[in-house]
Amino acid sequence: SRHGKQIIEGNANAYDIIVKDLEPPIIARFIRFIPVTDYFINVCMRVELYGCEWLDGLVSYNVAAGQQMVPPGGPVIYLNDSVYDGAIGSSMAEGLGQLTDGVTGQDDFIQSHEYNVWPGYDYIGWRNESFSNGYLEINFEFDRV
């Protein structure tokens, strides 16, 4: 999920094989599995990950990091790319994130599709005056044209 957490139900005994598709498909540099049980027993886990061919050709995008908005009397609104998987500093480089996750933000950018997240979570934003050249530059890298 966009929180980086998903509970996947496995088998109920040590003999059956369970195959689970991750929906939606994920693009990740790292994946962590933590076995969980409702019972007080030892938990064993075998995991195999199968990839699929990524046909879109998009490898990464580079852009200035999103900024914060502080409206008078309102909450701080974080307009950063919360799921970007590349290098993040004053700019974001060599990764993918919210600009390519297929999630459309709500009309009110303070609201979110997700629970327990900060205002602005679904959006990335910048101030016009933040760029000396007057515009934001976003570079998309593809593996082919």
PDB file of C-alpha atoms in Angstrom:
ATOM      1  CA  SER A   1       0.000   0.000   0.000  1.00  0.00           C
ATOM      2  CA  ARG A   2       1.051   3.631  -0.112  1.00  0.00           C
ATOM      3  CA  HIS A   3       1.796   3.443   3.604  1.00  0.00           C
ATOM      4  CA  GLY A   4       4.353   0.773   2.795  1.00  0.00           C
ATOM      5  CA  LYS A   5       2.378  -1.830   4.731  1.00  0.00           C
ATOM      6  CA  GLN A   6       0.080  -4.596   3.585  1.00  0.00           C
ATOM      7  CA  ILE A   7      -1.097  -7.724   5.397  1.00  0.00           C
ATOM      8  CA  ILE A   8      -1.199 -10.725   3.075  1.00  0.00           C
ATOM      9  CA  GLU A   9      -3.010 -13.775   4.423  1.00  0.00           C
ATOM     10  CA  GLY A  10      -1.041 -16.964   3.957  1.00  0.00           C
ATOM     11  CA  ASN A  11      -1.818 -20.620   4.461  1.00  0.00           C
ATOM     12  CA  ALA A  12      -3.244 -22.220   7.603  1.00  0.00           C
ATOM     13  CA  ASN A  13      -0.845 -25.181   7.726  1.00  0.00           C
ATOM     14  CA  ALA A  14       2.735 -26.008   6.853  1.00  0.00           C
ATOM     15  CA  TYR A  15       1.874 -28.126   3.814  1.00  0.00           C
ATOM     16  CA  ASP A  16      -0.219 -26.007   1.457  1.00  0.00           C
ATOM     17  CA  ILE A  17       1.214 -23.559  -1.045  1.00  0.00           C
ATOM     18  CA  ILE A  18      -0.522 -20.230  -1.385  1.00  0.00           C
ATOM     19  CA  VAL A  19       0.060 -17.917  -4.356  1.00  0.00           C
ATOM     20  CA  LYS A  20      -0.875 -14.262  -3.899  1.00  0.00           C
ATOM     21  CA  ASP A  21      -0.870 -11.552  -6.526  1.00  0.00           C
ATOM     22  CA  LEU A  22       0.115  -8.131  -5.233  1.00  0.00           C
ATOM     23  CA  GLU A  23      -2.533  -5.740  -6.476  1.00  0.00           C
ATOM     24  CA  PRO A  24      -1.809  -3.150  -7.559  1.00  0.00           C
ATOM     25  CA  PRO A  25       1.608  -4.252  -8.820  1.00  0.00           C
ATOM     26  CA  ILE A  26       4.485  -2.556  -7.048  1.00  0.00           C
ATOM     27  CA  ILE A  27       7.814  -1.155  -8.124  1.00  0.00           C
ATOM     28  CA  ALA A  28      10.252  -1.290  -5.240  1.00  0.00           C
ATOM     29  CA  ARG A  29      13.912  -1.317  -4.444  1.00  0.00           C
ATOM     30  CA  PHE A  30      13.311  -3.168  -1.141  1.00  0.00           C
ATOM     31  CA  ILE A  31      10.476  -5.326   0.184  1.00  0.00           C
ATOM     32  CA  ARG A  32      10.218  -6.484   3.802  1.00  0.00           C
ATOM     33  CA  PHE A  33       8.129  -9.436   4.931  1.00  0.00           C
ATOM     34  CA  ILE A  34       7.261  -9.796   8.617  1.00  0.00           C
ATOM     35  CA  PRO A  35       5.398 -12.991   9.549  1.00  0.00           C
ATOM     36  CA  VAL A  36       2.383 -12.379  11.819  1.00  0.00           C
ATOM     37  CA  THR A  37       0.100 -14.818  13.612  1.00  0.00           C
ATOM     38  CA  ASP A  38      -2.830 -14.659  16.008  1.00  0.00           C
ATOM     39  CA  TYR A  39      -1.573 -17.780  17.794  1.00  0.00           C
ATOM     40  CA  PHE A  40       1.305 -18.337  20.194  1.00  0.00           C
ATOM     41  CA  ILE A  41       3.303 -20.596  17.915  1.00  0.00           C
ATOM     42  CA  ASN A  42       6.505 -20.416  15.939  1.00  0.00           C
ATOM     43  CA  VAL A  43       5.946 -18.856  12.564  1.00  0.00           C
ATOM     44  CA  CYS A  44       7.760 -20.106   9.484  1.00  0.00           C
ATOM     45  CA  MET A  45       7.604 -18.404   6.148  1.00  0.00           C
ATOM     46  CA  ARG A  46       8.769 -19.126   2.639  1.00  0.00           C
ATOM     47  CA  VAL A  47       8.487 -16.324   0.109  1.00  0.00           C
ATOM     48  CA  GLU A  48       9.101 -16.298  -3.612  1.00  0.00           C
ATOM     49  CA  LEU A  49       8.720 -13.092  -5.602  1.00  0.00           C
ATOM     50  CA  TYR A  50       7.947 -13.193  -9.287  1.00  0.00           C
ATOM     51  CA  GLY A  51       8.367 -10.103 -11.386  1.00  0.00           C
ATOM     52  CA  CYS A  52       6.472  -9.060 -14.433  1.00  0.00           C
ATOM     53  CA  GLU A  53       7.610  -7.275 -17.539  1.00  0.00           C
ATOM     54  CA  TRP A  54       7.276  -3.495 -17.154  1.00  0.00           C
ATOM     55  CA  LEU A  55       6.308  -2.276 -20.620  1.00  0.00           C
ATOM     56  CA  ASP A  56       5.851   1.449 -20.020  1.00  0.00           C
ATOM     57  CA  GLY A  57       9.555   2.245 -20.295  1.00  0.00           C
ATOM     58  CA  LEU A  58       9.499   4.887 -17.533  1.00  0.00           C
ATOM     59  CA  VAL A  59      12.608   4.464 -15.403  1.00  0.00           C
ATOM     60  CA  SER A  60      12.569   7.529 -13.132  1.00  0.00           C
ATOM     61  CA  TYR A  61      11.825  11.207 -12.793  1.00  0.00           C
ATOM     62  CA  ASN A  62      13.916  14.036 -11.358  1.00  0.00           C
ATOM     63  CA  VAL A  63      12.332  17.166  -9.868  1.00  0.00           C
ATOM     64  CA  ALA A  64      12.758  19.660  -7.045  1.00  0.00           C
ATOM     65  CA  ALA A  65      11.467  18.281  -3.751  1.00  0.00           C
ATOM     66  CA  GLY A  66       7.916  19.300  -2.844  1.00  0.00           C
ATOM     67  CA  GLN A  67       7.391  22.045  -0.300  1.00  0.00           C
ATOM     68  CA  GLN A  68       5.262  22.931   2.704  1.00  0.00           C
ATOM     69  CA  MET A  69       2.342  25.323   2.803  1.00  0.00           C
ATOM     70  CA  VAL A  70       1.398  27.057   6.050  1.00  0.00           C
ATOM     71  CA  PRO A  71      -1.952  28.845   5.699  1.00  0.00           C
ATOM     72  CA  PRO A  72      -2.727  31.441   8.412  1.00  0.00           C
ATOM     73  CA  GLY A  73      -4.352  29.625  11.330  1.00  0.00           C
ATOM     74  CA  GLY A  74      -4.350  26.308   9.475  1.00  0.00           C
ATOM     75  CA  PRO A  75      -2.346  23.113   9.693  1.00  0.00           C
ATOM     76  CA  VAL A  76       1.011  22.677   7.971  1.00  0.00           C
ATOM     77  CA  ILE A  77       0.352  21.095   4.580  1.00  0.00           C
ATOM     78  CA  TYR A  78       3.149  18.833   3.375  1.00  0.00           C
ATOM     79  CA  LEU A  79       3.260  18.768  -0.412  1.00  0.00           C
ATOM     80  CA  ASN A  80       6.177  16.365  -0.694  1.00  0.00           C
ATOM     81  CA  ASP A  81       6.340  13.111  -2.641  1.00  0.00           C
ATOM     82  CA  SER A  82       5.752  10.713   0.233  1.00  0.00           C
ATOM     83  CA  VAL A  83       6.399   7.511  -1.721  1.00  0.00           C
ATOM     84  CA  TYR A  84       9.378   8.563  -3.878  1.00  0.00           C
ATOM     85  CA  ASP A  85      11.911   5.714  -3.952  1.00  0.00           C
ATOM     86  CA  GLY A  86      14.938   7.605  -5.272  1.00  0.00           C
ATOM     87  CA  ALA A  87      17.423   9.966  -3.657  1.00  0.00           C
ATOM     88  CA  ILE A  88      15.757  12.869  -1.833  1.00  0.00           C
ATOM     89  CA  GLY A  89      17.400  16.126  -0.779  1.00  0.00           C
ATOM     90  CA  SER A  90      16.597  19.568  -2.141  1.00  0.00           C
ATOM     91  CA  SER A  91      15.696  17.631  -5.272  1.00  0.00           C
ATOM     92  CA  MET A  92      14.487  14.103  -5.989  1.00  0.00           C
ATOM     93  CA  ALA A  93      16.578  12.025  -8.381  1.00  0.00           C
ATOM     94  CA  GLU A  94      16.546   8.599 -10.011  1.00  0.00           C
ATOM     95  CA  GLY A  95      13.273   7.309  -8.593  1.00  0.00           C
ATOM     96  CA  LEU A  96       9.538   6.955  -9.042  1.00  0.00           C
ATOM     97  CA  GLY A  97       6.755   8.143  -6.757  1.00  0.00           C
ATOM     98  CA  GLN A  98       3.421   9.895  -6.629  1.00  0.00           C
ATOM     99  CA  LEU A  99       3.664  11.408 -10.106  1.00  0.00           C
ATOM    100  CA  THR A 100       3.459   7.878 -11.501  1.00  0.00           C
ATOM    101  CA  ASP A 101       1.391   5.935  -8.922  1.00  0.00           C
ATOM    102  CA  GLY A 102      -1.949   6.323 -10.729  1.00  0.00           C
ATOM    103  CA  VAL A 103      -3.704   7.817  -7.685  1.00  0.00           C
ATOM    104  CA  THR A 104      -5.756  10.931  -8.373  1.00  0.00           C
ATOM    105  CA  GLY A 105      -5.964  13.366  -5.470  1.00  0.00           C
ATOM    106  CA  GLN A 106      -9.277  14.681  -4.203  1.00  0.00           C
ATOM    107  CA  ASP A 107     -10.555  18.132  -5.202  1.00  0.00           C
ATOM    108  CA  ASP A 108      -9.586  19.511  -1.784  1.00  0.00           C
ATOM    109  CA  PHE A 109      -5.847  18.945  -1.636  1.00  0.00           C
ATOM    110  CA  ILE A 110      -5.899  18.987   2.177  1.00  0.00           C
ATOM    111  CA  GLN A 111      -8.016  15.802   2.145  1.00  0.00           C
ATOM    112  CA  SER A 112      -6.595  12.374   1.337  1.00  0.00           C
ATOM    113  CA  HIS A 113      -7.746   8.950   0.172  1.00  0.00           C
ATOM    114  CA  GLU A 114      -5.603   7.483   2.957  1.00  0.00           C
ATOM    115  CA  TYR A 115      -6.388   7.484   6.682  1.00  0.00           C
ATOM    116  CA  ASN A 116      -4.006   8.759   9.358  1.00  0.00           C
ATOM    117  CA  VAL A 117      -1.852  10.817   7.019  1.00  0.00           C
ATOM    118  CA  TRP A 118      -0.952  14.485   7.012  1.00  0.00           C
ATOM    119  CA  PRO A 119      -2.760  17.221   5.048  1.00  0.00           C
ATOM    120  CA  GLY A 120      -1.546  17.314   1.452  1.00  0.00           C
ATOM    121  CA  TYR A 121      -0.446  13.648   1.364  1.00  0.00           C
ATOM    122  CA  ASP A 122      -1.918  12.944  -2.095  1.00  0.00           C
ATOM    123  CA  TYR A 123      -0.284  15.988  -3.691  1.00  0.00           C
ATOM    124  CA  ILE A 124       3.131  17.353  -4.589  1.00  0.00           C
ATOM    125  CA  GLY A 125       3.434  21.128  -4.740  1.00  0.00           C
ATOM    126  CA  TRP A 126       5.826  24.022  -5.189  1.00  0.00           C
ATOM    127  CA  ARG A 127       5.628  27.807  -4.807  1.00  0.00           C
ATOM    128  CA  ASN A 128       5.916  29.864  -7.991  1.00  0.00           C
ATOM    129  CA  GLU A 129       8.557  32.116  -6.445  1.00  0.00           C
ATOM    130  CA  SER A 130      10.734  29.119  -5.511  1.00  0.00           C
ATOM    131  CA  PHE A 131      12.393  28.977  -8.918  1.00  0.00           C
ATOM    132  CA  SER A 132      14.607  31.787 -10.202  1.00  0.00           C
ATOM    133  CA  ASN A 133      13.767  30.914 -13.815  1.00  0.00           C
ATOM    134  CA  GLY A 134      10.028  31.149 -13.057  1.00  0.00           C
ATOM    135  CA  TYR A 135       9.130  27.533 -13.810  1.00  0.00           C
ATOM    136  CA  LEU A 136       9.468  24.014 -12.464  1.00  0.00           C
ATOM    137  CA  GLU A 137      11.458  21.534 -14.504  1.00  0.00           C
ATOM    138  CA  ILE A 138      10.611  17.818 -14.325  1.00  0.00           C
ATOM    139  CA  ASN A 139      12.742  15.312 -16.219  1.00  0.00           C
ATOM    140  CA  PHE A 140      11.300  11.888 -17.003  1.00  0.00           C
ATOM    141  CA  GLU A 141      13.778   9.155 -17.939  1.00  0.00           C
ATOM    142  CA  PHE A 142      12.675   6.308 -20.195  1.00  0.00           C
ATOM    143  CA  ASP A 143      14.571   3.184 -21.169  1.00  0.00           C
ATOM    144  CA  ARG A 144      13.473   3.652 -24.777  1.00  0.00           C
ATOM    145  CA  VAL A 145      11.673   6.140 -26.985  1.00  0.00           C
TER     146      VAL A 145
END
